[in-house]
Short mmCIF file of N, CA, C and O in Angstrom, two decimals:
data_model
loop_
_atom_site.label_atom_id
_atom_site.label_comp_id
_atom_site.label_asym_id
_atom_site.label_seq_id
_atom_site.Cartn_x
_atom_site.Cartn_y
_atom_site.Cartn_z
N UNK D 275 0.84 -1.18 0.00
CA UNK D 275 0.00 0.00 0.00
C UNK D 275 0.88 1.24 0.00
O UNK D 275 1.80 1.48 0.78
N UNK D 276 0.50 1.89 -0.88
CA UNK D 276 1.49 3.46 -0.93
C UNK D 276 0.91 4.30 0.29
O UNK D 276 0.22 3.67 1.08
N UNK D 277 1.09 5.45 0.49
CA UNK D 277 1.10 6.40 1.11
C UNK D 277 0.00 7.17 0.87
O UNK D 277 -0.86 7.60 1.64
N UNK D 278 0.12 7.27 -0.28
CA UNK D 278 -1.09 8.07 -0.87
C UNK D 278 -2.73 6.85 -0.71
O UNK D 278 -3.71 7.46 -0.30
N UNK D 279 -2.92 5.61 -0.94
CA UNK D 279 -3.74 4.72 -0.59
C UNK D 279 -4.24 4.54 1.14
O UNK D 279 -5.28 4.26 1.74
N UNK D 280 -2.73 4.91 1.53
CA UNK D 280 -3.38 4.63 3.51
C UNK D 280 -4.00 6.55 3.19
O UNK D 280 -5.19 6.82 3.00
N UNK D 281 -3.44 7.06 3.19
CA UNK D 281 -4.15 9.11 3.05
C UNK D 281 -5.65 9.11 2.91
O UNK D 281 -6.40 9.83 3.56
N UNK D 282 -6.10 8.01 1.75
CA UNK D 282 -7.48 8.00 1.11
C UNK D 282 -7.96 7.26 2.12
O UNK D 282 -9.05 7.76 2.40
N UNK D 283 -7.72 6.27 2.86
CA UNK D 283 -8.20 5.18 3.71
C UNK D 283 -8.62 5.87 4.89
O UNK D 283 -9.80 5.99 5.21
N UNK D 284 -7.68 6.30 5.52
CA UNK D 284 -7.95 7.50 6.34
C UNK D 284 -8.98 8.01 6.32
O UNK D 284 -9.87 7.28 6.75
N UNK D 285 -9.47 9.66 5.78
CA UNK D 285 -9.95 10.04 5.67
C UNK D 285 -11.21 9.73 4.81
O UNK D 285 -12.09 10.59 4.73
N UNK D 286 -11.34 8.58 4.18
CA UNK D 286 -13.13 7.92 4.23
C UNK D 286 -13.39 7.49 5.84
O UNK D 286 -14.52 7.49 6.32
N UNK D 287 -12.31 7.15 6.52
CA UNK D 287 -12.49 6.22 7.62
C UNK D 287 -13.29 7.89 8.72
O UNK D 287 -14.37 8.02 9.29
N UNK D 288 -12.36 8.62 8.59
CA UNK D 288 -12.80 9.97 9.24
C UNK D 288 -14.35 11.18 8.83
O UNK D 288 -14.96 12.11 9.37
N UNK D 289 -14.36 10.45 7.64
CA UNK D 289 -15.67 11.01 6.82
C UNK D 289 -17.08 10.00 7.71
O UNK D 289 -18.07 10.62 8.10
N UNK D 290 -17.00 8.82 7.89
CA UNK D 290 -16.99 7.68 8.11
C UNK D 290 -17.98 8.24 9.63
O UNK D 290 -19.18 8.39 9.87
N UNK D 291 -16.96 8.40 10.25
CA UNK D 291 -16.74 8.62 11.81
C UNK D 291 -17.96 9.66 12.03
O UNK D 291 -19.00 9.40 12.62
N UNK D 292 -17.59 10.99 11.40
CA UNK D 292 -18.04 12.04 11.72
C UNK D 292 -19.71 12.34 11.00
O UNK D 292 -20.46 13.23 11.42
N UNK D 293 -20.07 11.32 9.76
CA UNK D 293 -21.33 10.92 10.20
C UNK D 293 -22.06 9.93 10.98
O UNK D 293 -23.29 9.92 11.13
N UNK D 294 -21.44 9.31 11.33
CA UNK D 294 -21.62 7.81 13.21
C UNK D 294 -22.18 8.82 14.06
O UNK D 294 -23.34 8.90 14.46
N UNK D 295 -20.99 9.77 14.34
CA UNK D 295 -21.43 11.00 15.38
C UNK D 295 -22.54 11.87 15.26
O UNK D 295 -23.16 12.12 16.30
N UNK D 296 -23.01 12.53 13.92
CA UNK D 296 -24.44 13.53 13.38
C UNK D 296 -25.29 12.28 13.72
O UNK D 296 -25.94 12.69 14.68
N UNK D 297 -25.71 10.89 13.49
CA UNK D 297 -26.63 10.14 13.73
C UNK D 297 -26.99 9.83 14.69
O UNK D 297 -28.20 9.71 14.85
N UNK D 298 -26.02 9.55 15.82
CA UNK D 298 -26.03 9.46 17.10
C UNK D 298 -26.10 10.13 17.87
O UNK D 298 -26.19 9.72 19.03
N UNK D 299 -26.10 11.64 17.50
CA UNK D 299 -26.00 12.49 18.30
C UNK D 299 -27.43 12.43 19.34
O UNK D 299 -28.60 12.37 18.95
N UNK D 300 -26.93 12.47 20.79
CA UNK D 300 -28.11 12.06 21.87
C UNK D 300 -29.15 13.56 21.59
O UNK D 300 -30.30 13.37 21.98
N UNK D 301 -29.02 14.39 21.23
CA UNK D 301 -30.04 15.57 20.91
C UNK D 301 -31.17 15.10 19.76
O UNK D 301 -32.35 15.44 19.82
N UNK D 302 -30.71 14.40 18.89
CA UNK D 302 -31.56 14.13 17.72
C UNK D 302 -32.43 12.76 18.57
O UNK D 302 -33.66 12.79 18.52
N UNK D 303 -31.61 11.41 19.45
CA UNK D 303 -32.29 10.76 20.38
C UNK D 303 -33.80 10.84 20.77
O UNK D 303 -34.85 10.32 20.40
N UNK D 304 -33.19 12.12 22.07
CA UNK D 304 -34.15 12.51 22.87
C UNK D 304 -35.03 13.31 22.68
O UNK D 304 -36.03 13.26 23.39
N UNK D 305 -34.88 14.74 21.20
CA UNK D 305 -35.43 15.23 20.27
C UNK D 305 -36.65 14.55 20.04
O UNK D 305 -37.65 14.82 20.71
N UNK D 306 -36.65 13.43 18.90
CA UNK D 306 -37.22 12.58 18.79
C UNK D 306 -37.97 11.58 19.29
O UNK D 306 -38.88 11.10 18.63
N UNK D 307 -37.55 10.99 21.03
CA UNK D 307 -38.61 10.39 21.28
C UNK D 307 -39.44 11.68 22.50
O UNK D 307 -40.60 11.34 22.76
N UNK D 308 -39.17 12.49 22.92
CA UNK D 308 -40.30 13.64 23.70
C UNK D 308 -41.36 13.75 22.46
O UNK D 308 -42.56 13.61 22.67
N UNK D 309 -40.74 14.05 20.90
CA UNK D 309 -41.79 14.82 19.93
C UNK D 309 -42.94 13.09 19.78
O UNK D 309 -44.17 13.06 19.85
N UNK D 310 -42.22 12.16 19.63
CA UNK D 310 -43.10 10.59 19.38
C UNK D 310 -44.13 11.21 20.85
O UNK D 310 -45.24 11.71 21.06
N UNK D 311 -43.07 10.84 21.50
CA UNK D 311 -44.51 10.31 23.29
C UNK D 311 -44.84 11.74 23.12
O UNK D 311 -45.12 11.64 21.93
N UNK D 312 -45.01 12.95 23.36
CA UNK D 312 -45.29 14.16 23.47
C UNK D 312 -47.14 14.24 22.51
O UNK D 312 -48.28 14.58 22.81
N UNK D 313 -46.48 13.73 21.38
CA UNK D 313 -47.78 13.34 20.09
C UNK D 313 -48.64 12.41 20.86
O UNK D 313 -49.58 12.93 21.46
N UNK D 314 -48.50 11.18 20.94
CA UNK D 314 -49.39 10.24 21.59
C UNK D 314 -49.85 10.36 23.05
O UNK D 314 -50.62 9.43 23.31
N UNK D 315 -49.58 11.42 24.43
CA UNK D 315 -49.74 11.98 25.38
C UNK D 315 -51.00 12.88 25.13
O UNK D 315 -52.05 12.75 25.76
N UNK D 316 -50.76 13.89 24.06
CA UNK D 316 -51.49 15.20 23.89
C UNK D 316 -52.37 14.27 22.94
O UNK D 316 -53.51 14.59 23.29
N UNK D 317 -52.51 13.29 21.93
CA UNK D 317 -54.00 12.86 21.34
C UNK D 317 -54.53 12.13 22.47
O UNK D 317 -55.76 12.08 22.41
N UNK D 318 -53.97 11.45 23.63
CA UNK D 318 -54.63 10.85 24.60
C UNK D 318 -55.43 12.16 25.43
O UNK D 318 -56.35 11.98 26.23
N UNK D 319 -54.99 13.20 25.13
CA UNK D 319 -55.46 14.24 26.00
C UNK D 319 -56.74 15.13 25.78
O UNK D 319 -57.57 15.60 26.56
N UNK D 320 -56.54 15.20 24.22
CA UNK D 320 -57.75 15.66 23.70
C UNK D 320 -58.95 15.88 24.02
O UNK D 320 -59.58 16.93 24.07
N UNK D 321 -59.31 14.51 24.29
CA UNK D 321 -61.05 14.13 24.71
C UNK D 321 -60.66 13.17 25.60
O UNK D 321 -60.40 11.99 25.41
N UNK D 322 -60.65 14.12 27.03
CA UNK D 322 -60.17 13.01 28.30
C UNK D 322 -61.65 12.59 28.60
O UNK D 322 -62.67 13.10 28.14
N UNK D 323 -61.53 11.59 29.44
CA UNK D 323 -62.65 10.96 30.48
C UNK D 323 -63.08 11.76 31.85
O UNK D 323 -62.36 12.35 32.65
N UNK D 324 -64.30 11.61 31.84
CA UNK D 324 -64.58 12.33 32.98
C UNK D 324 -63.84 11.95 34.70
O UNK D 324 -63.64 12.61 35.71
N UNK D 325 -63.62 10.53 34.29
CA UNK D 325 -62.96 10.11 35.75
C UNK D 325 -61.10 10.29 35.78
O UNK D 325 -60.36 9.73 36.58
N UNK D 326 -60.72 11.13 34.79
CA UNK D 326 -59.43 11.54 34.84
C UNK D 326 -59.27 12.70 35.07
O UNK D 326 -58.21 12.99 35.64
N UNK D 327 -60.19 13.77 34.76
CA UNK D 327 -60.62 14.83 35.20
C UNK D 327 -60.52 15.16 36.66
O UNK D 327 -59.93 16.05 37.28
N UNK D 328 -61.33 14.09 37.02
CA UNK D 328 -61.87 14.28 38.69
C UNK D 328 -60.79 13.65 39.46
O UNK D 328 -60.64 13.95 40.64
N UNK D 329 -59.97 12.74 38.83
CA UNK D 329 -58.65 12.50 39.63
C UNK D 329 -57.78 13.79 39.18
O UNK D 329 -56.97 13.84 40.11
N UNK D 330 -57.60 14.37 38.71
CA UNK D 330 -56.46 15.46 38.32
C UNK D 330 -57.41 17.23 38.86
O UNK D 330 -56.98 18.30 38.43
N UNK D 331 -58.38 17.17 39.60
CA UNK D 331 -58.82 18.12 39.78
C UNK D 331 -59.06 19.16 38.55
O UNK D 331 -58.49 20.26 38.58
N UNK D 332 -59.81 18.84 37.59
CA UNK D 332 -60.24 19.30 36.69
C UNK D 332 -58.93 20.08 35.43
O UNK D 332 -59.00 20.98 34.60
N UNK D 333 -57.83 19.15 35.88
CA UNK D 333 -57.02 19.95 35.20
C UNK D 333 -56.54 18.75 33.72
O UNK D 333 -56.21 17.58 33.93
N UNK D 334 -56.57 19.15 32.78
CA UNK D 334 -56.01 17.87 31.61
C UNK D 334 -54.76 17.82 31.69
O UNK D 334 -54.31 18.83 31.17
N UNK D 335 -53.55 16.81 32.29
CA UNK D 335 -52.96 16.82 32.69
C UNK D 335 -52.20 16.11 31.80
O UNK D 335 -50.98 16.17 31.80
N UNK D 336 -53.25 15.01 30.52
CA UNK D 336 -52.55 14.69 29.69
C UNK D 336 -52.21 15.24 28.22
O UNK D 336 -51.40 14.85 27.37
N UNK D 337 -53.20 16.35 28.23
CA UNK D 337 -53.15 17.41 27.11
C UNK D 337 -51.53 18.08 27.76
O UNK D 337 -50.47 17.80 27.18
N UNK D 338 -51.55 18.64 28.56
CA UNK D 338 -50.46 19.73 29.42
C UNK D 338 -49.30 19.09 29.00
O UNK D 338 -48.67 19.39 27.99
N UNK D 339 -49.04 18.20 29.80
CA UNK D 339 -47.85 17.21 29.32
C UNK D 339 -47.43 16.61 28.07
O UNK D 339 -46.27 16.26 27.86
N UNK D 340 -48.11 16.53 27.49
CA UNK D 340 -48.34 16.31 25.75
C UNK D 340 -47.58 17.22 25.31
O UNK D 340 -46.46 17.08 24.81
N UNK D 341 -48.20 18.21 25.50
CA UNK D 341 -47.81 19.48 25.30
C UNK D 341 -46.48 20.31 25.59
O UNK D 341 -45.90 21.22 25.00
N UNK D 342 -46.27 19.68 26.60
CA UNK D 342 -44.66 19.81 27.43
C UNK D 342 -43.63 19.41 25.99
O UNK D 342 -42.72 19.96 25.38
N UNK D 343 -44.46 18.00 25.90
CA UNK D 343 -43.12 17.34 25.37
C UNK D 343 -42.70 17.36 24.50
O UNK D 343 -41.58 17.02 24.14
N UNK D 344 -44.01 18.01 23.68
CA UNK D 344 -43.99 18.54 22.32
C UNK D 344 -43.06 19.71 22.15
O UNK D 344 -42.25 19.65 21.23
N UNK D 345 -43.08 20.85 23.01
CA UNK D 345 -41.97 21.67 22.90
C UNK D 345 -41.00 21.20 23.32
O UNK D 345 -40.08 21.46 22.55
N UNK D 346 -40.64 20.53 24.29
CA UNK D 346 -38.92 19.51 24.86
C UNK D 346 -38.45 19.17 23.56
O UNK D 346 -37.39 19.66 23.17
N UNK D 347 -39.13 18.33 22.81
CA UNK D 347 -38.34 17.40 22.12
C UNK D 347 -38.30 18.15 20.59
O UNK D 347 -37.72 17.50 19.72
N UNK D 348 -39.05 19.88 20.10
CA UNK D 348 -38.98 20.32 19.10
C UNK D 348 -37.77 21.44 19.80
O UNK D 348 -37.34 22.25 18.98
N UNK D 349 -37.31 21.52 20.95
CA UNK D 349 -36.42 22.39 20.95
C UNK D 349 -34.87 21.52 21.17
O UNK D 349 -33.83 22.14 21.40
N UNK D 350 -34.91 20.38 21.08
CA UNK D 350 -34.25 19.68 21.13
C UNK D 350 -33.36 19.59 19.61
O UNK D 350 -32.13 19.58 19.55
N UNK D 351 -34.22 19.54 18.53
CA UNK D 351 -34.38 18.82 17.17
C UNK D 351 -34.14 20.19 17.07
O UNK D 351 -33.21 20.19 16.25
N UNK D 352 -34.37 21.44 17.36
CA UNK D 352 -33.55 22.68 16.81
C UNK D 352 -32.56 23.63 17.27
O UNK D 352 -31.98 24.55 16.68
N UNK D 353 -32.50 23.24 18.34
CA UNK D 353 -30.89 23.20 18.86
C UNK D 353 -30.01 21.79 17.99
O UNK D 353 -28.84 21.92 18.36
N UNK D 354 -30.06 21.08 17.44
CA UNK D 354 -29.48 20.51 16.92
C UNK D 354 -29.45 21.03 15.59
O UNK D 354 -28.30 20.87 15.18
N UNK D 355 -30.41 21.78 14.41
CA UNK D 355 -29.89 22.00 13.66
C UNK D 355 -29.30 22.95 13.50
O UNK D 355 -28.47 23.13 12.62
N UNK D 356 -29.83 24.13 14.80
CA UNK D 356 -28.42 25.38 14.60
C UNK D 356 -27.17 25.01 14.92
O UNK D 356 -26.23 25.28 14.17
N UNK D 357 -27.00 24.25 16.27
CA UNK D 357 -25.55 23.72 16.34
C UNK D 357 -25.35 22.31 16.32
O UNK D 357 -25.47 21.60 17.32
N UNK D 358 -24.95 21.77 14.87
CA UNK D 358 -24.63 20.55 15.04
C UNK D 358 -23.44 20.06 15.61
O UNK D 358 -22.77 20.90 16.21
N UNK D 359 -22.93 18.71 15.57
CA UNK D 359 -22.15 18.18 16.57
C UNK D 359 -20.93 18.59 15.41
O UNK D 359 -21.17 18.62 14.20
N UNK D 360 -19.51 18.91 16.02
CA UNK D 360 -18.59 19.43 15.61
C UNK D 360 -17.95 18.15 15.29
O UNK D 360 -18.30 17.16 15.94
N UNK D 361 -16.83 18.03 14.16
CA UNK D 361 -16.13 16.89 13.73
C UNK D 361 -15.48 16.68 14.94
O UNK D 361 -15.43 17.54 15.82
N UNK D 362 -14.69 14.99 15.06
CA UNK D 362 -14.01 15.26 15.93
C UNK D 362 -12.73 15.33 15.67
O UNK D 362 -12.39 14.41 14.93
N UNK D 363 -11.60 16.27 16.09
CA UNK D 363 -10.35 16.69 15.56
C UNK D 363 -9.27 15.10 15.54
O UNK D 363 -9.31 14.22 16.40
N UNK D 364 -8.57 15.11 14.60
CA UNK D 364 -7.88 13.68 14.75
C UNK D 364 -6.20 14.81 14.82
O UNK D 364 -5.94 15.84 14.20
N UNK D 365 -5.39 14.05 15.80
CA UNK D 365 -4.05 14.01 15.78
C UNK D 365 -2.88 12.91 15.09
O UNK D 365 -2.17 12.02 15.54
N UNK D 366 -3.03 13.30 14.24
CA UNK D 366 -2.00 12.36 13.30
C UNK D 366 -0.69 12.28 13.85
O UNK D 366 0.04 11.50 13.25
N UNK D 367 -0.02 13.08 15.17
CA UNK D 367 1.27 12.15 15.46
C UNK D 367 0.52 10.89 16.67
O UNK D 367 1.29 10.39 17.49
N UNK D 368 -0.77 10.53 16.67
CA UNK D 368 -1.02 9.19 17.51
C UNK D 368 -0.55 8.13 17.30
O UNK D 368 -0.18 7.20 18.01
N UNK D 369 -0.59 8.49 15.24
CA UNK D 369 -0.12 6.90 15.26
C UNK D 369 0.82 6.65 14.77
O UNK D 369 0.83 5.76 13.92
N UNK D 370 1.91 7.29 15.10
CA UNK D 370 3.23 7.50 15.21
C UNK D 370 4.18 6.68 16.30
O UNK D 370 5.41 6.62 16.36
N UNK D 371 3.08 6.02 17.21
CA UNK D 371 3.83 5.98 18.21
C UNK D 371 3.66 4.53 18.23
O UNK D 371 4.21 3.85 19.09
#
């Protein structure tokens, strides 16, 4: 293998990496499941029952929370696209050693 072949190897391997990291990133995660449960919370909430009512003191508690999570997990998902996750810097005298 030349020099120039490990160079290219490399850096797919680092191209590689640094989308592993944008996919994984725990913001897009937890983003994503508040906006899922947040959705299915707030349609459970909609048209509550009268005996959930009267346990929650007339308050919809599953609309509210729905609702919570719906903003949690959309401010989540846009804090991630203003600041995405930064590459991560590689030191090439590591593997030198």
């Amino acid at each position: 293998m030349s020099e120039h072949d490990v160079q290219r190897e490399v850096s797919e391997l680092q191209a590689k990496s640094a989308t592993a990291a944008r996919i994984f990133d725990l913001r897009r995660i937890i983003g994503g499941l508040f906006v899922l449960y947040g959705i299915i919370v707030t349609i459970a909430g909609i048209n509550p029952s009268d005996s959930s009512l009267d346990k929650s003191e007339g308050i919809n508690i599953n609309l509210w929370t729905g609702l919570g999570m719906l903003l949690l997990g959309i401010f989540f998902l846009v804090w991630l696209k203003l600041k995405p996750a930064a590459p991560v810097p590689v030191n090439e005298d590591e593997g030198d050693a």
